[in-house]
mmCIF file of C-alpha atoms in Angstrom:
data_model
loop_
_atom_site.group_PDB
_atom_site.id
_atom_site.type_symbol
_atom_site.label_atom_id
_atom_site.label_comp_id
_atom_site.label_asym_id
_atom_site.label_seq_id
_atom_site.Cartn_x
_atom_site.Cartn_y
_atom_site.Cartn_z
ATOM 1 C CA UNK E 1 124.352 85.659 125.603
ATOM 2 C CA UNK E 2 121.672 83.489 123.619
ATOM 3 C CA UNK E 3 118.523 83.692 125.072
ATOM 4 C CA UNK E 4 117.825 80.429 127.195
ATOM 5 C CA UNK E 5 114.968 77.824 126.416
ATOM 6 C CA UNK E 6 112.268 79.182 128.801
ATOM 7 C CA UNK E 7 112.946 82.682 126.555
ATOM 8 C CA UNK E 8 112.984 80.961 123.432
ATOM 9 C CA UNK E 9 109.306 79.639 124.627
ATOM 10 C CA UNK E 10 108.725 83.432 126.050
ATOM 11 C CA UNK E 11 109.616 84.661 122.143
ATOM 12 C CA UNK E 12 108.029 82.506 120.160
ATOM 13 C CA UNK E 13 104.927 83.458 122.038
ATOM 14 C CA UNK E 14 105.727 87.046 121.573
ATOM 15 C CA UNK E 15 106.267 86.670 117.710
ATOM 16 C CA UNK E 16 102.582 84.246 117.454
ATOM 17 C CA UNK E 17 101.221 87.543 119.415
ATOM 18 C CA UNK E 18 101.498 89.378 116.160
ATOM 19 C CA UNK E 19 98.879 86.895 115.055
ATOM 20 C CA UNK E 20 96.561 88.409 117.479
ATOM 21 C CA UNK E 21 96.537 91.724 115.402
ATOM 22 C CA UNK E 22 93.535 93.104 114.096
ATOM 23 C CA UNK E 23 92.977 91.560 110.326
ATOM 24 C CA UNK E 24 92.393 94.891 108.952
ATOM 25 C CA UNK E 25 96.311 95.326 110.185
ATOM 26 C CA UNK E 26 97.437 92.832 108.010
ATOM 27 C CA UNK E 27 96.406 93.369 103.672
ATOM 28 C CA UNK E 28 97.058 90.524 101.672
ATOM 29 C CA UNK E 29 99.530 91.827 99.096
ATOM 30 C CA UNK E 30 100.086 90.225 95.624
ATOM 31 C CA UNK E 31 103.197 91.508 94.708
ATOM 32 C CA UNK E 32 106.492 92.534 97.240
ATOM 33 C CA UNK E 33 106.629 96.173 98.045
ATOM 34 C CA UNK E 34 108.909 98.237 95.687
ATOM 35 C CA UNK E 35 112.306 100.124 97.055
ATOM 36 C CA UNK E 36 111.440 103.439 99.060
ATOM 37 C CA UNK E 37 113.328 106.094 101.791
ATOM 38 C CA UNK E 38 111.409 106.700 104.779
ATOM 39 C CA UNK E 39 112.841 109.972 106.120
ATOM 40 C CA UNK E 40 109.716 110.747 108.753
ATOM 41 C CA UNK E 41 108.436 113.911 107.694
ATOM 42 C CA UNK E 42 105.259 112.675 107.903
ATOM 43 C CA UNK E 43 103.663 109.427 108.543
ATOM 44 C CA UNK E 44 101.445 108.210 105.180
ATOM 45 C CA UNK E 45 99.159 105.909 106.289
ATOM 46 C CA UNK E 46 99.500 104.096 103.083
ATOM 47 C CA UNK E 47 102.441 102.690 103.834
ATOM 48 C CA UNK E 48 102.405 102.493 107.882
ATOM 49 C CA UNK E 49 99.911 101.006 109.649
ATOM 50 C CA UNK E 50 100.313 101.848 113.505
ATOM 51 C CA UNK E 51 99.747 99.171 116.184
ATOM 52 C CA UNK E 52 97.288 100.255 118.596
ATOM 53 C CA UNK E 53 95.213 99.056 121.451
ATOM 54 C CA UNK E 54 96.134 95.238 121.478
ATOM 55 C CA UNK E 55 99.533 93.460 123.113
ATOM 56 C CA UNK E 56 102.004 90.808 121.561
ATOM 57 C CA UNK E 57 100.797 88.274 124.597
ATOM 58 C CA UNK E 58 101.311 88.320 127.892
ATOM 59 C CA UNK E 59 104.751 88.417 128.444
ATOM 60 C CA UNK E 60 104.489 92.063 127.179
ATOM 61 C CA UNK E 61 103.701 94.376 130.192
ATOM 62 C CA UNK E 62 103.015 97.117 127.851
ATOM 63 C CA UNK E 63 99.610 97.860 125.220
ATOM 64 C CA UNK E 64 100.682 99.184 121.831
ATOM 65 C CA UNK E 65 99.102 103.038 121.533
ATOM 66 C CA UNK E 66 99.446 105.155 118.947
ATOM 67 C CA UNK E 67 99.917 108.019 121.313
ATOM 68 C CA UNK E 68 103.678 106.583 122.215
ATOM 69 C CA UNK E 69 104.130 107.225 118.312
ATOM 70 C CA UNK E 70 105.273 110.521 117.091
ATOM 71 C CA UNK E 71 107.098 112.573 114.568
ATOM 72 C CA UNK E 72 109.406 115.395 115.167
ATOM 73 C CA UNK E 73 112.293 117.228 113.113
ATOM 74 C CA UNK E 74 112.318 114.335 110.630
ATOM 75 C CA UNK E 75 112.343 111.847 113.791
ATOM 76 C CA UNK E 76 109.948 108.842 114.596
ATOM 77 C CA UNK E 77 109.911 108.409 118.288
ATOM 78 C CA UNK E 78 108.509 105.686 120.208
ATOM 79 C CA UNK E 79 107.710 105.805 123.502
ATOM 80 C CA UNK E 80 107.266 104.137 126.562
ATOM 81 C CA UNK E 81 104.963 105.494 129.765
ATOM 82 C CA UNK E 82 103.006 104.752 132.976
ATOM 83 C CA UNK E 83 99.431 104.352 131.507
ATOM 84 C CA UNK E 84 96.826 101.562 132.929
ATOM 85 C CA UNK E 85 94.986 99.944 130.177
ATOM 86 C CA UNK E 86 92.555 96.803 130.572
ATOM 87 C CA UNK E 87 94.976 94.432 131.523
ATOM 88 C CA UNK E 88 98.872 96.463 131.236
ATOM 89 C CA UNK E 89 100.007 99.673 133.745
ATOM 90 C CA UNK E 90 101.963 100.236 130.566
ATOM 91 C CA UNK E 91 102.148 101.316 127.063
ATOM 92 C CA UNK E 92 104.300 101.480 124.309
ATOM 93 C CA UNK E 93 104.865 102.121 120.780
ATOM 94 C CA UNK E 94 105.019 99.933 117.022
ATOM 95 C CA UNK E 95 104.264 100.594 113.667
ATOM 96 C CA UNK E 96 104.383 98.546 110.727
ATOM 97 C CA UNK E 97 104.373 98.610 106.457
ATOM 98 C CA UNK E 98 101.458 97.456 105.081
ATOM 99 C CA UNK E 99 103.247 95.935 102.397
ATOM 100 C CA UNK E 100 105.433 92.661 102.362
ATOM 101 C CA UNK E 101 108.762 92.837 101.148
ATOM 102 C CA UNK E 102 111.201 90.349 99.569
ATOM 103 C CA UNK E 103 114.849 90.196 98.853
ATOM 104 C CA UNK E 104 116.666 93.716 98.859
ATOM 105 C CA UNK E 105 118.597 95.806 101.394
ATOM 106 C CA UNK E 106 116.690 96.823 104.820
ATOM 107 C CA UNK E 107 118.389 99.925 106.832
ATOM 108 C CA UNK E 108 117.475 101.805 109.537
ATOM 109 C CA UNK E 109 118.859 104.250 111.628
ATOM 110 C CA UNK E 110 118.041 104.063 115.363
ATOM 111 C CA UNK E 111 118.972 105.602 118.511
ATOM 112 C CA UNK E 112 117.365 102.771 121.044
ATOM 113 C CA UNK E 113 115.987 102.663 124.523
ATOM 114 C CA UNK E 114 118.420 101.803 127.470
ATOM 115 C CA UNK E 115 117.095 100.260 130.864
ATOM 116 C CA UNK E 116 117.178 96.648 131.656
ATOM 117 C CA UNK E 117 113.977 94.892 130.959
ATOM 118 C CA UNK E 118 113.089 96.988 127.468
ATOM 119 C CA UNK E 119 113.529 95.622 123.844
ATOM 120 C CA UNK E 120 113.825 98.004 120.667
ATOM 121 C CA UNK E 121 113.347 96.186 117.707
ATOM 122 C CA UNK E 122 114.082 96.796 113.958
ATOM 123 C CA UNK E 123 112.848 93.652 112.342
ATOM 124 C CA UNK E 124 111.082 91.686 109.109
ATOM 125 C CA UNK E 125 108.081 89.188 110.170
ATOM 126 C CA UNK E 126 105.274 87.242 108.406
ATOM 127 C CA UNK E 127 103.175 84.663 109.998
ATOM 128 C CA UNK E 128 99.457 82.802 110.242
ATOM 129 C CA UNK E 129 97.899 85.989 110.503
ATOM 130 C CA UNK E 130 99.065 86.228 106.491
ATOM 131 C CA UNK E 131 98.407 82.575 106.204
ATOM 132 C CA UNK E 132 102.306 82.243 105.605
ATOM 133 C CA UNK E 133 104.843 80.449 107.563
ATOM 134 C CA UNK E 134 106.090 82.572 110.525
ATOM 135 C CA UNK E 135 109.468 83.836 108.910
ATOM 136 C CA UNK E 136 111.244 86.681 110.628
ATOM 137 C CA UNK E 137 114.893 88.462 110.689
ATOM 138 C CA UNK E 138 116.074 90.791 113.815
ATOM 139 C CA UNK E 139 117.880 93.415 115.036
ATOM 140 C CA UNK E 140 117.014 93.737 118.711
ATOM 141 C CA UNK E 141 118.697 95.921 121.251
ATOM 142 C CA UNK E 142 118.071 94.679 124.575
ATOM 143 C CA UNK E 143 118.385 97.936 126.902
ATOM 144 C CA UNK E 144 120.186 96.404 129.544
ATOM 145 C CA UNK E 145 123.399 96.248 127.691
ATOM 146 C CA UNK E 146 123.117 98.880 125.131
ATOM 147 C CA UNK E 147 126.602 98.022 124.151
ATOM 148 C CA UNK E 148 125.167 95.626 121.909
ATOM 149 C CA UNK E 149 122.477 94.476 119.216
ATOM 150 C CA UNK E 150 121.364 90.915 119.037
ATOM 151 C CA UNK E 151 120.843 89.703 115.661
ATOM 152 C CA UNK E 152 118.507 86.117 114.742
ATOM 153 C CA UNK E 153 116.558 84.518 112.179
ATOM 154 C CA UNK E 154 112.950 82.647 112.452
ATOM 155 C CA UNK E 155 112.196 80.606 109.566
ATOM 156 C CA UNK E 156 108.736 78.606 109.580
ATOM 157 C CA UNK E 157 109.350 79.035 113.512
ATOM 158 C CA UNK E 158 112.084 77.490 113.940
ATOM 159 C CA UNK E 159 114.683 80.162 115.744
ATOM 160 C CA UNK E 160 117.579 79.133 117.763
ATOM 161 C CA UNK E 161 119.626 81.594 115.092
ATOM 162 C CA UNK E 162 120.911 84.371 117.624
ATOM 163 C CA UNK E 163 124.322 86.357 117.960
ATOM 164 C CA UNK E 164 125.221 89.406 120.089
ATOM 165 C CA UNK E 165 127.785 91.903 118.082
ATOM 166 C CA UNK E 166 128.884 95.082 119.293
ATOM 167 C CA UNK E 167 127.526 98.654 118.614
ATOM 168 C CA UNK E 168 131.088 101.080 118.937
ATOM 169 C CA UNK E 169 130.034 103.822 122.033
ATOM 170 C CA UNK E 170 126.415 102.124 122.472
ATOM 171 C CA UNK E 171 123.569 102.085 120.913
ATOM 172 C CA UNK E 172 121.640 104.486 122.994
ATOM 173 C CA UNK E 173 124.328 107.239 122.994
ATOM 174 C CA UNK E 174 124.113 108.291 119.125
ATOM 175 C CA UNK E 175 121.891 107.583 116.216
ATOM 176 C CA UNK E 176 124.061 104.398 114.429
ATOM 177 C CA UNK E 177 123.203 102.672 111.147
ATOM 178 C CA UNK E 178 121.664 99.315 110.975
ATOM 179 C CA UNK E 179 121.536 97.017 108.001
ATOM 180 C CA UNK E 180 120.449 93.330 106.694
ATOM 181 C CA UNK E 181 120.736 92.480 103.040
ATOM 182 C CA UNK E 182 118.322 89.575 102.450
ATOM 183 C CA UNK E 183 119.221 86.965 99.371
ATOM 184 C CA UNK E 184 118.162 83.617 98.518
ATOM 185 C CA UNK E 185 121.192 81.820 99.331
ATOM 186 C CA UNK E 186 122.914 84.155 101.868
ATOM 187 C CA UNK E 187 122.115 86.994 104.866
ATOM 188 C CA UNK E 188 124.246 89.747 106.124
ATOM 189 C CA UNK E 189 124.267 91.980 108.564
ATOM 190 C CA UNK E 190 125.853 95.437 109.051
ATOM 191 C CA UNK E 191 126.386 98.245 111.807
ATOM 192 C CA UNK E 192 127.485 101.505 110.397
ATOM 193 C CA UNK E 193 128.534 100.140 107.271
ATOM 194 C CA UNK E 194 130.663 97.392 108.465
ATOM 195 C CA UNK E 195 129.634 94.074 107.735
ATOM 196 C CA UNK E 196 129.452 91.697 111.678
ATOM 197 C CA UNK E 197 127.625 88.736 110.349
ATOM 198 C CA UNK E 198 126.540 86.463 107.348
ATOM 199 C CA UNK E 199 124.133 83.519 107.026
ATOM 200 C CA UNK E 200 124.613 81.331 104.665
ATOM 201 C CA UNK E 201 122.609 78.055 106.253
ATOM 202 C CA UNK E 202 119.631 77.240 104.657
ATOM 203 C CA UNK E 203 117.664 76.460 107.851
ATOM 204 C CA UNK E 204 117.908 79.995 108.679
ATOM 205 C CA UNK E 205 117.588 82.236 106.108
ATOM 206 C CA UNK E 206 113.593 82.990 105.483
ATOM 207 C CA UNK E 207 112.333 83.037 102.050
ATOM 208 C CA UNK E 208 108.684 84.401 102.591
ATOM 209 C CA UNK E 209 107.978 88.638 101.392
ATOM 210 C CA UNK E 210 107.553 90.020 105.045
ATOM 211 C CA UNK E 211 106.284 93.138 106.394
ATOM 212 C CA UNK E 212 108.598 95.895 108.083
ATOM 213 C CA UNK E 213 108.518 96.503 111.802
ATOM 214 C CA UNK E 214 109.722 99.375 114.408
ATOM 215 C CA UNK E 215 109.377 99.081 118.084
ATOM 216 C CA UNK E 216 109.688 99.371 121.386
ATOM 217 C CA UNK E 217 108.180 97.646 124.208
ATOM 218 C CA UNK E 218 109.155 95.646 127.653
ATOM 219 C CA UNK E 219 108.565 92.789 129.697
ATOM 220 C CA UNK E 220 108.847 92.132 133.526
ATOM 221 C CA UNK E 221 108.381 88.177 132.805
ATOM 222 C CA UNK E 222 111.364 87.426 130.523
ATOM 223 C CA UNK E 223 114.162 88.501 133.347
ATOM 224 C CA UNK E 224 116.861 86.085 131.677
ATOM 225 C CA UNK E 225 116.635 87.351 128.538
ATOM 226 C CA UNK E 226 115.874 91.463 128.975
ATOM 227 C CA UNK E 227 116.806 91.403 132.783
ATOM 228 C CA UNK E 228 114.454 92.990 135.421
ATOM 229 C CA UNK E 229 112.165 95.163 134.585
ATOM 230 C CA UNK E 230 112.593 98.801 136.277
ATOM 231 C CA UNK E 231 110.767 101.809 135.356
ATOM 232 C CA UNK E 232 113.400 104.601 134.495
ATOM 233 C CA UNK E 233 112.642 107.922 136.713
ATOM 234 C CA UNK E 234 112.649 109.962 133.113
ATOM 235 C CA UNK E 235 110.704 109.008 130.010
ATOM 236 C CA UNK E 236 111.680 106.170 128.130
ATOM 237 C CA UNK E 237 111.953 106.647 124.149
ATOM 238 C CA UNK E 238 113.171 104.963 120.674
ATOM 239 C CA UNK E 239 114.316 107.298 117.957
ATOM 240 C CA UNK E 240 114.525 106.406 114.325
ATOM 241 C CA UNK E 241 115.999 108.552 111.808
ATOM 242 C CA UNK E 242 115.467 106.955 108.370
ATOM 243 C CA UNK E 243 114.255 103.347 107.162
ATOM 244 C CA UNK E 244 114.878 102.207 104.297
ATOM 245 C CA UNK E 245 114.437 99.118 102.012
ATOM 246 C CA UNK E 246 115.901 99.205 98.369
ATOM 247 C CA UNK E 247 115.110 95.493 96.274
ATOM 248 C CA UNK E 248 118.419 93.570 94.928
ATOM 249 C CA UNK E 249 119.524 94.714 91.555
ATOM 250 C CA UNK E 250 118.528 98.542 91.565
ATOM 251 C CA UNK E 251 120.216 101.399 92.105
ATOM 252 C CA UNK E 252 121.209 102.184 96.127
ATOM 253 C CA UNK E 253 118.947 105.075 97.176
ATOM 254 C CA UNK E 254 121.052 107.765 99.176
ATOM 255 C CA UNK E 255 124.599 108.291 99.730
ATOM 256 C CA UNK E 256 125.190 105.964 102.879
ATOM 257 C CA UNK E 257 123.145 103.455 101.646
ATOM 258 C CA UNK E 258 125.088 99.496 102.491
ATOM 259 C CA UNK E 259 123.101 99.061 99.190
ATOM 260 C CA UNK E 260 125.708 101.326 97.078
ATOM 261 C CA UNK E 261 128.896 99.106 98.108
ATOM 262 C CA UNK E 262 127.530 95.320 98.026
ATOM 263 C CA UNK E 263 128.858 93.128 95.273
#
């Protein structure tokens, strides 16, 4: 289901809490970023920056640390954990690319977080903090019904753009494949391969370089949107397996790449 008004408020505040990030987060880049593979062997902090110490507003019952961040058999993990800070009892895991990025093809391969009340998010964003129109495109797996991703579009703030599809045997029971290719004049989305949605409205499809984000995090405020919050009994975790953006006209970069079939 779409997300009701009193969410819609409840998101827009969480996206203008990216705005709150430290300016050193945020490099002005010139030119887009250029087509890589991220297969997490290690994290370079050239092209990662890792959100730490600050929330995305207080709807978010969790602090971004980079000790919920970690890298294991060629796996970024981000967790979620009992941990008091200033002002949360929680924190949780994000990092970002310090570079913008433009049109091209945007994968990632995720095994997300189940439990009502927790959001993992594979997502494109620029906003005031850049001095750019807020612009943004989604996946988000709300961890209540792991059965499927919701997909939307900001553009200059405007959302409203939001549409559940179906992840086959769940998205927190195997690592699955998650695309968007962005173009001028049209969006689409795929899960393993298979295309499940295309944009082709003006209104929503951004047009501003953005920067590439992984998450996890939760809320015990936005109940009709992410359902009650509940603290799972075992530790709560993200995994991401590869992320990858290649730019429109070259060559797709690996094998299973959505970017090796488009027309």
């Amino acid at each position: 289901m779409v997300a009701p008004i009193s969410s819609r408020i409840a998101l827009a505040s969480m996206a203008l809490g990216l705005c709150l990030t430290p300016v050193l987060a945020f490099a002005q880049e010139k030119q887009p970023g250029k087509s890589f593979v991220e297969n997490f062997a290690s994290l370079d902090k050239k092209r990662w920056y890792v959100s730490d110490g600050w929330s995305n507003g207080a709807h978010q019952n969790c602090t971004w640390s980079k000790g919920q961040v970690g890298l294991k058999d060629n796996t970024l993990t981000l967790g979620f954990a009992p941990q008091k800070t200033k002002d949360r009892d929680y924190v949780c895991g994000e990092i970002q690319t310090n570079e913008r990025f433009s049109y091209g093809t945007y994968e990632a391969r995720i095994k997300a977080a189940a439990g009502s009340g927790f959001n993992t998010s594979f997502f494109a964003y620029i906003g005031p903090q850049q001095k750019q129109p807020w612009d943004e495109i989604d996946f988000e797996f709300l961890g209540k019904d792991p059965s499927r991703v919701q997909l939307n579009t900001y553009v200059n703030g405007k959302g409203g753009h939001e549409k559940l599809v179906a992840v086959p045997e769940g998205a927190d029971r195997k690592y699955n494949d998650y695309a968007f290719v962005w173009e001028k004049d049209r969006l689409r989305y795929y899960v393993n391969g298979q295309l499940v949605h295309t944009v082709t409205d003006p209104a929503a499809i951004p047009t501003h370089p953005q920067k590439i984000f992984l998450s996890l995090w939760a809320s015990d405020k936005m109940k009709s949107w992410l359902g009650a919050f509940s603290m799972p009994s075992t530790p709560v975790s993200a995994e991401f397996g590869r992320v990858a953006f290649t730019a429109l006209g070259e060559a797709c970069q690996f094998p299973e790449s959505v970017a090796c079939s488009l027309d």
